[in-house]
Amino acid sequence: MTSHTDDHPHEEPPVHLSEFTHALAERLPGWQPSPHTVLIADDPAGARMWDSGPMPYTAYETGARRTVLTHHWGLQLYVLPRPHRPLQYLVLPMPPANASYWHVRGIQAPRGIAVPDDPIRAAAALHRRLLLAYRLAAPIAIRRSSPGHPQVHVAFDDQQRPRIRSGYLGANAGLQPPACWWRNAEVE
Protein backbone atom coordinates (compact mmCIF):
# COMPACT_ATOMS: atom_id res chain seq x y z
CA MET A 1 0.00 0.00 0.00
CA THR A 2 1.40 3.38 -0.92
CA SER A 3 1.02 6.54 1.08
CA HIS A 4 -0.24 9.92 -0.06
CA THR A 5 3.32 11.20 -0.44
CA ASP A 6 4.41 8.13 -2.47
CA ASP A 7 1.76 8.84 -5.11
CA HIS A 8 2.75 12.51 -5.38
CA PRO A 9 6.35 12.92 -4.13
CA HIS A 10 6.26 16.72 -4.50
CA GLU A 11 3.28 17.10 -2.12
CA GLU A 12 3.66 17.41 1.63
CA PRO A 13 1.28 15.54 3.95
CA PRO A 14 -1.54 17.72 5.31
CA VAL A 15 -0.75 19.85 8.36
CA HIS A 16 -2.63 18.84 11.53
CA LEU A 17 -5.45 21.24 12.50
CA SER A 18 -3.95 22.20 15.89
CA GLU A 19 -0.51 22.87 14.42
CA PHE A 20 -2.05 24.89 11.60
CA THR A 21 -4.20 27.11 13.84
CA HIS A 22 -1.36 27.76 16.30
CA ALA A 23 0.99 28.72 13.46
CA LEU A 24 -1.75 30.83 11.87
CA ALA A 25 -2.48 32.63 15.17
CA GLU A 26 1.23 33.53 15.46
CA ARG A 27 0.87 35.44 12.18
CA LEU A 28 -2.41 37.15 13.12
CA PRO A 29 -1.82 39.59 16.00
CA GLY A 30 -4.48 39.41 18.71
CA TRP A 31 -5.86 36.02 17.60
CA GLN A 32 -5.69 32.87 19.74
CA PRO A 33 -6.76 29.31 18.87
CA SER A 34 -9.07 27.34 21.14
CA PRO A 35 -7.05 24.89 23.23
CA HIS A 36 -8.74 21.76 21.82
CA THR A 37 -10.23 20.58 18.57
CA VAL A 38 -13.87 19.45 18.62
CA LEU A 39 -15.75 16.90 16.52
CA ILE A 40 -17.94 18.76 14.04
CA ALA A 41 -20.82 16.32 14.66
CA ASP A 42 -20.88 17.30 18.38
CA ASP A 43 -20.27 20.99 17.86
CA PRO A 44 -22.83 23.61 18.94
CA ALA A 45 -20.55 26.37 17.56
CA GLY A 46 -21.25 25.06 14.06
CA ALA A 47 -24.69 26.65 14.27
CA ARG A 48 -23.11 30.07 14.94
CA MET A 49 -21.44 30.62 11.58
CA TRP A 50 -22.17 34.04 10.16
CA ASP A 51 -21.23 33.01 6.63
CA SER A 52 -20.57 29.38 5.86
CA GLY A 53 -18.86 30.11 2.53
CA PRO A 54 -18.28 26.85 0.63
CA MET A 55 -19.21 24.66 3.64
CA PRO A 56 -22.83 23.79 2.66
CA TYR A 57 -21.60 22.29 -0.59
CA THR A 58 -19.28 19.81 1.04
CA ALA A 59 -19.83 16.44 2.66
CA TYR A 60 -17.90 15.61 5.81
CA GLU A 61 -16.33 12.35 6.69
CA THR A 62 -16.86 10.86 10.13
CA GLY A 63 -14.39 12.20 12.66
CA ALA A 64 -13.94 15.65 11.07
CA ARG A 65 -12.77 18.21 13.64
CA ARG A 66 -12.76 21.99 13.97
CA THR A 67 -11.28 24.71 16.13
CA VAL A 68 -12.09 28.38 16.69
CA LEU A 69 -9.70 31.31 16.46
CA THR A 70 -10.76 34.13 18.79
CA HIS A 71 -9.57 37.73 18.72
CA HIS A 72 -9.34 39.62 22.00
CA TRP A 73 -12.08 41.95 20.67
CA GLY A 74 -14.49 39.00 20.58
CA LEU A 75 -14.24 38.26 16.85
CA GLN A 76 -14.28 34.53 16.06
CA LEU A 77 -13.28 32.39 13.08
CA TYR A 78 -14.39 28.77 12.68
CA VAL A 79 -11.51 26.72 11.19
CA LEU A 80 -11.80 23.20 9.81
CA PRO A 81 -10.10 21.02 7.19
CA ARG A 82 -11.67 21.37 3.77
CA PRO A 83 -13.26 18.03 2.85
CA HIS A 84 -11.75 16.22 -0.12
CA ARG A 85 -8.99 18.88 -0.33
CA PRO A 86 -6.32 17.67 2.13
CA LEU A 87 -4.06 20.69 1.62
CA GLN A 88 -6.73 23.33 2.39
CA TYR A 89 -8.73 24.66 5.33
CA LEU A 90 -12.02 26.53 5.52
CA VAL A 91 -12.05 29.72 7.61
CA LEU A 92 -15.57 30.90 8.33
CA PRO A 93 -16.58 34.02 10.29
CA MET A 94 -18.87 33.69 13.28
CA PRO A 95 -20.94 36.52 14.76
CA PRO A 96 -18.81 38.30 17.36
CA ALA A 97 -18.94 36.90 20.89
CA ASN A 98 -22.18 37.87 22.65
CA ALA A 99 -23.88 38.56 19.29
CA SER A 100 -26.63 36.37 17.87
CA TYR A 101 -28.30 36.14 14.49
CA TRP A 102 -30.79 38.92 15.22
CA HIS A 103 -27.83 41.22 15.95
CA VAL A 104 -26.30 40.57 12.50
CA ARG A 105 -29.57 40.70 10.55
CA GLY A 106 -29.24 43.18 7.69
CA ILE A 107 -25.44 43.37 7.93
CA GLN A 108 -23.60 41.96 4.94
CA ALA A 109 -21.62 39.01 6.27
CA PRO A 110 -17.94 38.73 5.47
CA ARG A 111 -17.45 35.70 3.19
CA GLY A 112 -15.91 32.50 4.51
CA ILE A 113 -12.92 31.39 2.46
CA ALA A 114 -10.72 28.40 1.72
CA VAL A 115 -7.03 28.86 2.52
CA PRO A 116 -3.92 26.75 1.85
CA ASP A 117 -2.43 24.70 4.68
CA ASP A 118 0.65 26.95 4.66
CA PRO A 119 0.11 29.33 7.62
CA ILE A 120 2.04 32.18 5.97
CA ARG A 121 -0.02 32.07 2.79
CA ALA A 122 -3.22 31.46 4.78
CA ALA A 123 -2.59 34.56 6.96
CA ALA A 124 -1.99 36.65 3.84
CA ALA A 125 -5.23 35.36 2.27
CA LEU A 126 -7.16 36.11 5.47
CA HIS A 127 -5.82 39.67 5.60
CA ARG A 128 -6.55 40.23 1.93
CA ARG A 129 -9.96 38.53 1.62
CA LEU A 130 -11.70 38.26 5.00
CA LEU A 131 -10.42 40.18 8.02
CA LEU A 132 -10.99 43.74 6.80
CA ALA A 133 -14.61 43.01 5.86
CA TYR A 134 -15.10 41.24 9.19
CA ARG A 135 -13.62 44.13 11.20
CA LEU A 136 -15.86 46.60 9.38
CA ALA A 137 -19.08 44.58 9.88
CA ALA A 138 -18.50 43.37 13.45
CA PRO A 139 -18.82 46.66 15.40
CA ILE A 140 -22.42 47.11 14.26
CA ALA A 141 -23.35 43.66 15.56
CA ILE A 142 -21.39 44.26 18.77
CA ARG A 143 -23.22 47.55 19.45
CA ARG A 144 -26.58 45.88 18.76
CA SER A 145 -25.77 43.02 21.15
CA SER A 146 -25.00 45.20 24.14
CA PRO A 147 -26.90 48.51 24.15
CA GLY A 148 -26.41 50.87 27.07
CA HIS A 149 -23.62 50.43 29.58
CA PRO A 150 -20.84 47.93 28.86
CA GLN A 151 -21.94 44.46 29.90
CA VAL A 152 -19.58 41.61 30.71
CA HIS A 153 -20.88 38.07 31.18
CA VAL A 154 -18.74 35.43 32.90
CA ALA A 155 -19.82 31.79 32.91
CA PHE A 156 -17.97 28.55 33.52
CA ASP A 157 -18.10 25.60 31.12
CA ASP A 158 -18.35 21.97 32.22
CA GLN A 159 -14.57 21.86 32.76
CA GLN A 160 -14.67 24.95 35.02
CA ARG A 161 -12.97 27.20 32.44
CA PRO A 162 -14.28 30.77 32.36
CA ARG A 163 -16.14 31.97 29.28
CA ILE A 164 -16.01 35.76 29.21
CA ARG A 165 -18.35 37.56 26.80
CA SER A 166 -18.80 41.25 26.21
CA GLY A 167 -20.56 43.31 23.59
CA TYR A 168 -17.85 45.97 23.35
CA LEU A 169 -14.59 45.87 21.44
CA GLY A 170 -11.59 45.67 23.70
CA ALA A 171 -13.58 44.84 26.85
CA ASN A 172 -12.24 41.29 26.91
CA ALA A 173 -8.61 42.38 26.58
CA GLY A 174 -8.33 43.36 30.25
CA LEU A 175 -10.29 40.34 31.47
CA GLN A 176 -7.93 37.55 30.44
CA PRO A 177 -6.93 35.47 33.49
CA PRO A 178 -3.24 34.58 33.84
CA ALA A 179 -2.16 31.30 32.23
CA CYS A 180 -1.47 29.71 35.62
CA TRP A 181 -5.09 30.36 36.68
CA TRP A 182 -6.29 27.39 34.65
CA ARG A 183 -4.16 24.98 36.67
CA ASN A 184 -5.10 26.56 39.99
CA ALA A 185 -8.80 26.40 39.17
CA GLU A 186 -8.57 22.68 38.41
CA VAL A 187 -6.75 21.94 41.68
CA GLU A 188 -9.27 23.69 43.94
PDB file of C-alpha atoms in Angstrom:
ATOM      1  CA  MET A   1       0.000   0.000   0.000  1.00  0.00           C
ATOM      2  CA  THR A   2       1.404   3.379  -0.917  1.00  0.00           C
ATOM      3  CA  SER A   3       1.022   6.545   1.080  1.00  0.00           C
ATOM      4  CA  HIS A   4      -0.242   9.919  -0.062  1.00  0.00           C
ATOM      5  CA  THR A   5       3.317  11.202  -0.443  1.00  0.00           C
ATOM      6  CA  ASP A   6       4.405   8.133  -2.473  1.00  0.00           C
ATOM      7  CA  ASP A   7       1.759   8.841  -5.105  1.00  0.00           C
ATOM      8  CA  HIS A   8       2.750  12.505  -5.375  1.00  0.00           C
ATOM      9  CA  PRO A   9       6.347  12.919  -4.130  1.00  0.00           C
ATOM     10  CA  HIS A  10       6.259  16.723  -4.504  1.00  0.00           C
ATOM     11  CA  GLU A  11       3.276  17.103  -2.119  1.00  0.00           C
ATOM     12  CA  GLU A  12       3.658  17.407   1.628  1.00  0.00           C
ATOM     13  CA  PRO A  13       1.283  15.538   3.946  1.00  0.00           C
ATOM     14  CA  PRO A  14      -1.537  17.723   5.314  1.00  0.00           C
ATOM     15  CA  VAL A  15      -0.751  19.845   8.358  1.00  0.00           C
ATOM     16  CA  HIS A  16      -2.631  18.838  11.526  1.00  0.00           C
ATOM     17  CA  LEU A  17      -5.446  21.243  12.498  1.00  0.00           C
ATOM     18  CA  SER A  18      -3.947  22.200  15.891  1.00  0.00           C
ATOM     19  CA  GLU A  19      -0.514  22.870  14.416  1.00  0.00           C
ATOM     20  CA  PHE A  20      -2.050  24.891  11.602  1.00  0.00           C
ATOM     21  CA  THR A  21      -4.199  27.109  13.843  1.00  0.00           C
ATOM     22  CA  HIS A  22      -1.355  27.761  16.297  1.00  0.00           C
ATOM     23  CA  ALA A  23       0.992  28.720  13.455  1.00  0.00           C
ATOM     24  CA  LEU A  24      -1.750  30.833  11.871  1.00  0.00           C
ATOM     25  CA  ALA A  25      -2.479  32.634  15.171  1.00  0.00           C
ATOM     26  CA  GLU A  26       1.226  33.533  15.463  1.00  0.00           C
ATOM     27  CA  ARG A  27       0.866  35.442  12.183  1.00  0.00           C
ATOM     28  CA  LEU A  28      -2.412  37.148  13.125  1.00  0.00           C
ATOM     29  CA  PRO A  29      -1.820  39.590  16.001  1.00  0.00           C
ATOM     30  CA  GLY A  30      -4.483  39.405  18.706  1.00  0.00           C
ATOM     31  CA  TRP A  31      -5.864  36.015  17.598  1.00  0.00           C
ATOM     32  CA  GLN A  32      -5.694  32.873  19.736  1.00  0.00           C
ATOM     33  CA  PRO A  33      -6.764  29.308  18.870  1.00  0.00           C
ATOM     34  CA  SER A  34      -9.066  27.344  21.144  1.00  0.00           C
ATOM     35  CA  PRO A  35      -7.048  24.886  23.229  1.00  0.00           C
ATOM     36  CA  HIS A  36      -8.742  21.761  21.824  1.00  0.00           C
ATOM     37  CA  THR A  37     -10.232  20.578  18.571  1.00  0.00           C
ATOM     38  CA  VAL A  38     -13.869  19.449  18.623  1.00  0.00           C
ATOM     39  CA  LEU A  39     -15.745  16.897  16.523  1.00  0.00           C
ATOM     40  CA  ILE A  40     -17.938  18.757  14.044  1.00  0.00           C
ATOM     41  CA  ALA A  41     -20.819  16.321  14.657  1.00  0.00           C
ATOM     42  CA  ASP A  42     -20.883  17.298  18.381  1.00  0.00           C
ATOM     43  CA  ASP A  43     -20.270  20.992  17.862  1.00  0.00           C
ATOM     44  CA  PRO A  44     -22.833  23.614  18.944  1.00  0.00           C
ATOM     45  CA  ALA A  45     -20.550  26.371  17.559  1.00  0.00           C
ATOM     46  CA  GLY A  46     -21.248  25.063  14.057  1.00  0.00           C
ATOM     47  CA  ALA A  47     -24.691  26.646  14.268  1.00  0.00           C
ATOM     48  CA  ARG A  48     -23.112  30.067  14.939  1.00  0.00           C
ATOM     49  CA  MET A  49     -21.442  30.618  11.581  1.00  0.00           C
ATOM     50  CA  TRP A  50     -22.169  34.045  10.160  1.00  0.00           C
ATOM     51  CA  ASP A  51     -21.234  33.011   6.633  1.00  0.00           C
ATOM     52  CA  SER A  52     -20.573  29.378   5.859  1.00  0.00           C
ATOM     53  CA  GLY A  53     -18.864  30.110   2.535  1.00  0.00           C
ATOM     54  CA  PRO A  54     -18.276  26.853   0.635  1.00  0.00           C
ATOM     55  CA  MET A  55     -19.208  24.663   3.637  1.00  0.00           C
ATOM     56  CA  PRO A  56     -22.833  23.785   2.656  1.00  0.00           C
ATOM     57  CA  TYR A  57     -21.605  22.291  -0.593  1.00  0.00           C
ATOM     58  CA  THR A  58     -19.276  19.810   1.042  1.00  0.00           C
ATOM     59  CA  ALA A  59     -19.826  16.438   2.660  1.00  0.00           C
ATOM     60  CA  TYR A  60     -17.900  15.613   5.809  1.00  0.00           C
ATOM     61  CA  GLU A  61     -16.333  12.351   6.691  1.00  0.00           C
ATOM     62  CA  THR A  62     -16.859  10.857  10.128  1.00  0.00           C
ATOM     63  CA  GLY A  63     -14.394  12.198  12.660  1.00  0.00           C
ATOM     64  CA  ALA A  64     -13.936  15.649  11.075  1.00  0.00           C
ATOM     65  CA  ARG A  65     -12.768  18.205  13.639  1.00  0.00           C
ATOM     66  CA  ARG A  66     -12.758  21.990  13.968  1.00  0.00           C
ATOM     67  CA  THR A  67     -11.279  24.710  16.133  1.00  0.00           C
ATOM     68  CA  VAL A  68     -12.092  28.377  16.688  1.00  0.00           C
ATOM     69  CA  LEU A  69      -9.695  31.312  16.460  1.00  0.00           C
ATOM     70  CA  THR A  70     -10.760  34.130  18.791  1.00  0.00           C
ATOM     71  CA  HIS A  71      -9.569  37.726  18.716  1.00  0.00           C
ATOM     72  CA  HIS A  72      -9.337  39.625  21.996  1.00  0.00           C
ATOM     73  CA  TRP A  73     -12.083  41.946  20.666  1.00  0.00           C
ATOM     74  CA  GLY A  74     -14.491  38.998  20.575  1.00  0.00           C
ATOM     75  CA  LEU A  75     -14.235  38.256  16.848  1.00  0.00           C
ATOM     76  CA  GLN A  76     -14.277  34.533  16.059  1.00  0.00           C
ATOM     77  CA  LEU A  77     -13.276  32.388  13.081  1.00  0.00           C
ATOM     78  CA  TYR A  78     -14.392  28.773  12.678  1.00  0.00           C
ATOM     79  CA  VAL A  79     -11.508  26.721  11.186  1.00  0.00           C
ATOM     80  CA  LEU A  80     -11.800  23.197   9.808  1.00  0.00           C
ATOM     81  CA  PRO A  81     -10.104  21.018   7.186  1.00  0.00           C
ATOM     82  CA  ARG A  82     -11.672  21.367   3.770  1.00  0.00           C
ATOM     83  CA  PRO A  83     -13.261  18.032   2.852  1.00  0.00           C
ATOM     84  CA  HIS A  84     -11.748  16.223  -0.116  1.00  0.00           C
ATOM     85  CA  ARG A  85      -8.992  18.879  -0.326  1.00  0.00           C
ATOM     86  CA  PRO A  86      -6.318  17.669   2.133  1.00  0.00           C
ATOM     87  CA  LEU A  87      -4.061  20.694   1.616  1.00  0.00           C
ATOM     88  CA  GLN A  88      -6.730  23.332   2.387  1.00  0.00           C
ATOM     89  CA  TYR A  89      -8.729  24.656   5.334  1.00  0.00           C
ATOM     90  CA  LEU A  90     -12.016  26.531   5.518  1.00  0.00           C
ATOM     91  CA  VAL A  91     -12.046  29.716   7.611  1.00  0.00           C
ATOM     92  CA  LEU A  92     -15.574  30.905   8.327  1.00  0.00           C
ATOM     93  CA  PRO A  93     -16.579  34.024  10.287  1.00  0.00           C
ATOM     94  CA  MET A  94     -18.867  33.686  13.280  1.00  0.00           C
ATOM     95  CA  PRO A  95     -20.935  36.516  14.756  1.00  0.00           C
ATOM     96  CA  PRO A  96     -18.812  38.302  17.359  1.00  0.00           C
ATOM     97  CA  ALA A  97     -18.944  36.904  20.889  1.00  0.00           C
ATOM     98  CA  ASN A  98     -22.179  37.874  22.651  1.00  0.00           C
ATOM     99  CA  ALA A  99     -23.877  38.557  19.293  1.00  0.00           C
ATOM    100  CA  SER A 100     -26.625  36.366  17.867  1.00  0.00           C
ATOM    101  CA  TYR A 101     -28.296  36.142  14.491  1.00  0.00           C
ATOM    102  CA  TRP A 102     -30.787  38.916  15.222  1.00  0.00           C
ATOM    103  CA  HIS A 103     -27.832  41.222  15.946  1.00  0.00           C
ATOM    104  CA  VAL A 104     -26.299  40.567  12.504  1.00  0.00           C
ATOM    105  CA  ARG A 105     -29.568  40.700  10.551  1.00  0.00           C
ATOM    106  CA  GLY A 106     -29.241  43.177   7.685  1.00  0.00           C
ATOM    107  CA  ILE A 107     -25.440  43.370   7.934  1.00  0.00           C
ATOM    108  CA  GLN A 108     -23.599  41.962   4.942  1.00  0.00           C
ATOM    109  CA  ALA A 109     -21.619  39.010   6.275  1.00  0.00           C
ATOM    110  CA  PRO A 110     -17.935  38.725   5.470  1.00  0.00           C
ATOM    111  CA  ARG A 111     -17.451  35.705   3.193  1.00  0.00           C
ATOM    112  CA  GLY A 112     -15.911  32.499   4.506  1.00  0.00           C
ATOM    113  CA  ILE A 113     -12.922  31.391   2.465  1.00  0.00           C
ATOM    114  CA  ALA A 114     -10.719  28.396   1.722  1.00  0.00           C
ATOM    115  CA  VAL A 115      -7.027  28.859   2.523  1.00  0.00           C
ATOM    116  CA  PRO A 116      -3.924  26.753   1.852  1.00  0.00           C
ATOM    117  CA  ASP A 117      -2.432  24.700   4.684  1.00  0.00           C
ATOM    118  CA  ASP A 118       0.645  26.949   4.661  1.00  0.00           C
ATOM    119  CA  PRO A 119       0.105  29.333   7.622  1.00  0.00           C
ATOM    120  CA  ILE A 120       2.042  32.178   5.970  1.00  0.00           C
ATOM    121  CA  ARG A 121      -0.024  32.071   2.789  1.00  0.00           C
ATOM    122  CA  ALA A 122      -3.222  31.463   4.783  1.00  0.00           C
ATOM    123  CA  ALA A 123      -2.589  34.557   6.955  1.00  0.00           C
ATOM    124  CA  ALA A 124      -1.989  36.648   3.839  1.00  0.00           C
ATOM    125  CA  ALA A 125      -5.232  35.363   2.275  1.00  0.00           C
ATOM    126  CA  LEU A 126      -7.162  36.107   5.474  1.00  0.00           C
ATOM    127  CA  HIS A 127      -5.825  39.667   5.603  1.00  0.00           C
ATOM    128  CA  ARG A 128      -6.555  40.229   1.932  1.00  0.00           C
ATOM    129  CA  ARG A 129      -9.965  38.530   1.621  1.00  0.00           C
ATOM    130  CA  LEU A 130     -11.698  38.262   4.999  1.00  0.00           C
ATOM    131  CA  LEU A 131     -10.418  40.181   8.019  1.00  0.00           C
ATOM    132  CA  LEU A 132     -10.987  43.744   6.796  1.00  0.00           C
ATOM    133  CA  ALA A 133     -14.610  43.010   5.861  1.00  0.00           C
ATOM    134  CA  TYR A 134     -15.098  41.245   9.194  1.00  0.00           C
ATOM    135  CA  ARG A 135     -13.621  44.126  11.196  1.00  0.00           C
ATOM    136  CA  LEU A 136     -15.864  46.601   9.375  1.00  0.00           C
ATOM    137  CA  ALA A 137     -19.075  44.578   9.878  1.00  0.00           C
ATOM    138  CA  ALA A 138     -18.495  43.373  13.450  1.00  0.00           C
ATOM    139  CA  PRO A 139     -18.820  46.665  15.403  1.00  0.00           C
ATOM    140  CA  ILE A 140     -22.424  47.111  14.261  1.00  0.00           C
ATOM    141  CA  ALA A 141     -23.346  43.659  15.563  1.00  0.00           C
ATOM    142  CA  ILE A 142     -21.386  44.260  18.769  1.00  0.00           C
ATOM    143  CA  ARG A 143     -23.219  47.551  19.446  1.00  0.00           C
ATOM    144  CA  ARG A 144     -26.575  45.882  18.760  1.00  0.00           C
ATOM    145  CA  SER A 145     -25.771  43.019  21.146  1.00  0.00           C
ATOM    146  CA  SER A 146     -25.000  45.202  24.139  1.00  0.00           C
ATOM    147  CA  PRO A 147     -26.898  48.508  24.153  1.00  0.00           C
ATOM    148  CA  GLY A 148     -26.414  50.871  27.066  1.00  0.00           C
ATOM    149  CA  HIS A 149     -23.625  50.434  29.585  1.00  0.00           C
ATOM    150  CA  PRO A 150     -20.838  47.931  28.859  1.00  0.00           C
ATOM    151  CA  GLN A 151     -21.944  44.458  29.904  1.00  0.00           C
ATOM    152  CA  VAL A 152     -19.582  41.612  30.707  1.00  0.00           C
ATOM    153  CA  HIS A 153     -20.881  38.069  31.180  1.00  0.00           C
ATOM    154  CA  VAL A 154     -18.742  35.429  32.903  1.00  0.00           C
ATOM    155  CA  ALA A 155     -19.822  31.792  32.905  1.00  0.00           C
ATOM    156  CA  PHE A 156     -17.965  28.548  33.517  1.00  0.00           C
ATOM    157  CA  ASP A 157     -18.097  25.604  31.124  1.00  0.00           C
ATOM    158  CA  ASP A 158     -18.347  21.966  32.218  1.00  0.00           C
ATOM    159  CA  GLN A 159     -14.568  21.856  32.765  1.00  0.00           C
ATOM    160  CA  GLN A 160     -14.671  24.954  35.021  1.00  0.00           C
ATOM    161  CA  ARG A 161     -12.971  27.197  32.441  1.00  0.00           C
ATOM    162  CA  PRO A 162     -14.283  30.771  32.361  1.00  0.00           C
ATOM    163  CA  ARG A 163     -16.136  31.965  29.277  1.00  0.00           C
ATOM    164  CA  ILE A 164     -16.013  35.757  29.206  1.00  0.00           C
ATOM    165  CA  ARG A 165     -18.352  37.561  26.797  1.00  0.00           C
ATOM    166  CA  SER A 166     -18.798  41.246  26.210  1.00  0.00           C
ATOM    167  CA  GLY A 167     -20.557  43.308  23.591  1.00  0.00           C
ATOM    168  CA  TYR A 168     -17.853  45.965  23.352  1.00  0.00           C
ATOM    169  CA  LEU A 169     -14.593  45.867  21.444  1.00  0.00           C
ATOM    170  CA  GLY A 170     -11.591  45.674  23.699  1.00  0.00           C
ATOM    171  CA  ALA A 171     -13.579  44.842  26.848  1.00  0.00           C
ATOM    172  CA  ASN A 172     -12.244  41.291  26.907  1.00  0.00           C
ATOM    173  CA  ALA A 173      -8.607  42.384  26.583  1.00  0.00           C
ATOM    174  CA  GLY A 174      -8.332  43.361  30.247  1.00  0.00           C
ATOM    175  CA  LEU A 175     -10.286  40.340  31.468  1.00  0.00           C
ATOM    176  CA  GLN A 176      -7.928  37.553  30.437  1.00  0.00           C
ATOM    177  CA  PRO A 177      -6.928  35.468  33.486  1.00  0.00           C
ATOM    178  CA  PRO A 178      -3.243  34.575  33.841  1.00  0.00           C
ATOM    179  CA  ALA A 179      -2.160  31.305  32.233  1.00  0.00           C
ATOM    180  CA  CYS A 180      -1.467  29.712  35.619  1.00  0.00           C
ATOM    181  CA  TRP A 181      -5.087  30.363  36.679  1.00  0.00           C
ATOM    182  CA  TRP A 182      -6.289  27.389  34.653  1.00  0.00           C
ATOM    183  CA  ARG A 183      -4.155  24.980  36.671  1.00  0.00           C
ATOM    184  CA  ASN A 184      -5.100  26.562  39.992  1.00  0.00           C
ATOM    185  CA  ALA A 185      -8.797  26.397  39.167  1.00  0.00           C
ATOM    186  CA  GLU A 186      -8.567  22.684  38.406  1.00  0.00           C
ATOM    187  CA  VAL A 187      -6.755  21.936  41.677  1.00  0.00           C
ATOM    188  CA  GLU A 188      -9.265  23.688  43.939  1.00  0.00           C
TER     189      GLU A 188
END
